[in-house]
Amino acid sequence: MPETSRRLWDSLGASTSLGPLRDQRIGQASDWRQLPPGSPVSKGAALFPRLDDRTE
């Protein structure tokens, strides 16, 4: 999960406006409107890839 959190943080471009992920506090994670409007978002690989359903 730590790697997934970092990938999400990077794709949101959050380091630019909010600082490094390691400096964030869990108590503020649910605060809305922390990213400025118009912040660039980049599409990356799936954060939680779908698992194959192999029930036979």
Tab-separated table of C-alpha atoms in Angstrom:
chain	number	residue	atom	x	y	z
A	1	MET	CA	0.000	0.000	0.000
A	2	PRO	CA	2.741	2.585	0.643
A	3	GLU	CA	3.815	2.345	-2.999
A	4	THR	CA	0.207	2.716	-4.179
A	5	SER	CA	-0.262	5.827	-2.049
A	6	ARG	CA	2.855	7.376	-3.530
A	7	ARG	CA	1.737	6.584	-7.089
A	8	LEU	CA	-1.664	8.196	-6.437
A	9	TRP	CA	-0.004	11.256	-4.881
A	10	ASP	CA	2.242	11.594	-7.922
A	11	SER	CA	-0.615	11.213	-10.413
A	12	LEU	CA	-2.548	13.978	-8.639
A	13	GLY	CA	0.450	16.295	-8.823
A	14	ALA	CA	-0.056	16.873	-5.102
A	15	SER	CA	3.627	17.336	-4.264
A	16	THR	CA	3.619	20.692	-6.035
A	17	SER	CA	0.850	22.252	-3.958
A	18	LEU	CA	0.735	20.122	-0.791
A	19	GLY	CA	4.313	18.979	-0.416
A	20	PRO	CA	5.782	15.494	-0.150
A	21	LEU	CA	3.514	12.629	0.827
A	22	ARG	CA	5.743	11.771	3.785
A	23	ASP	CA	4.960	15.192	5.337
A	24	GLN	CA	1.172	14.711	5.273
A	25	ARG	CA	-0.796	14.009	8.434
A	26	ILE	CA	-3.538	11.368	8.583
A	27	GLY	CA	-5.864	13.719	10.493
A	28	GLN	CA	-5.969	16.062	7.499
A	29	ALA	CA	-6.528	13.353	4.895
A	30	SER	CA	-10.294	13.870	4.842
A	31	ASP	CA	-10.116	17.661	4.422
A	32	TRP	CA	-11.717	18.708	1.129
A	33	ARG	CA	-10.372	21.218	-1.380
A	34	GLN	CA	-6.712	20.855	-0.581
A	35	LEU	CA	-5.679	20.689	-4.232
A	36	PRO	CA	-6.164	23.964	-6.090
A	37	PRO	CA	-8.752	23.964	-8.898
A	38	GLY	CA	-7.215	23.107	-12.245
A	39	SER	CA	-4.430	20.986	-10.764
A	40	PRO	CA	-3.049	18.723	-13.498
A	41	VAL	CA	-3.827	15.039	-13.099
A	42	SER	CA	-1.861	12.435	-15.011
A	43	LYS	CA	-3.180	9.018	-15.887
A	44	GLY	CA	-0.957	6.156	-14.846
A	45	ALA	CA	-1.196	2.424	-14.542
A	46	ALA	CA	-4.083	0.974	-12.536
A	47	LEU	CA	-3.520	1.383	-8.817
A	48	PHE	CA	-5.468	-1.767	-7.995
A	49	PRO	CA	-5.316	-4.071	-11.025
A	50	ARG	CA	-8.186	-6.447	-11.568
A	51	LEU	CA	-7.495	-10.028	-10.573
A	52	ASP	CA	-8.309	-12.844	-12.939
A	53	ASP	CA	-11.346	-14.827	-11.821
A	54	ARG	CA	-10.251	-18.426	-12.313
A	55	THR	CA	-13.107	-20.331	-10.719
A	56	GLU	CA	-13.516	-23.546	-12.651
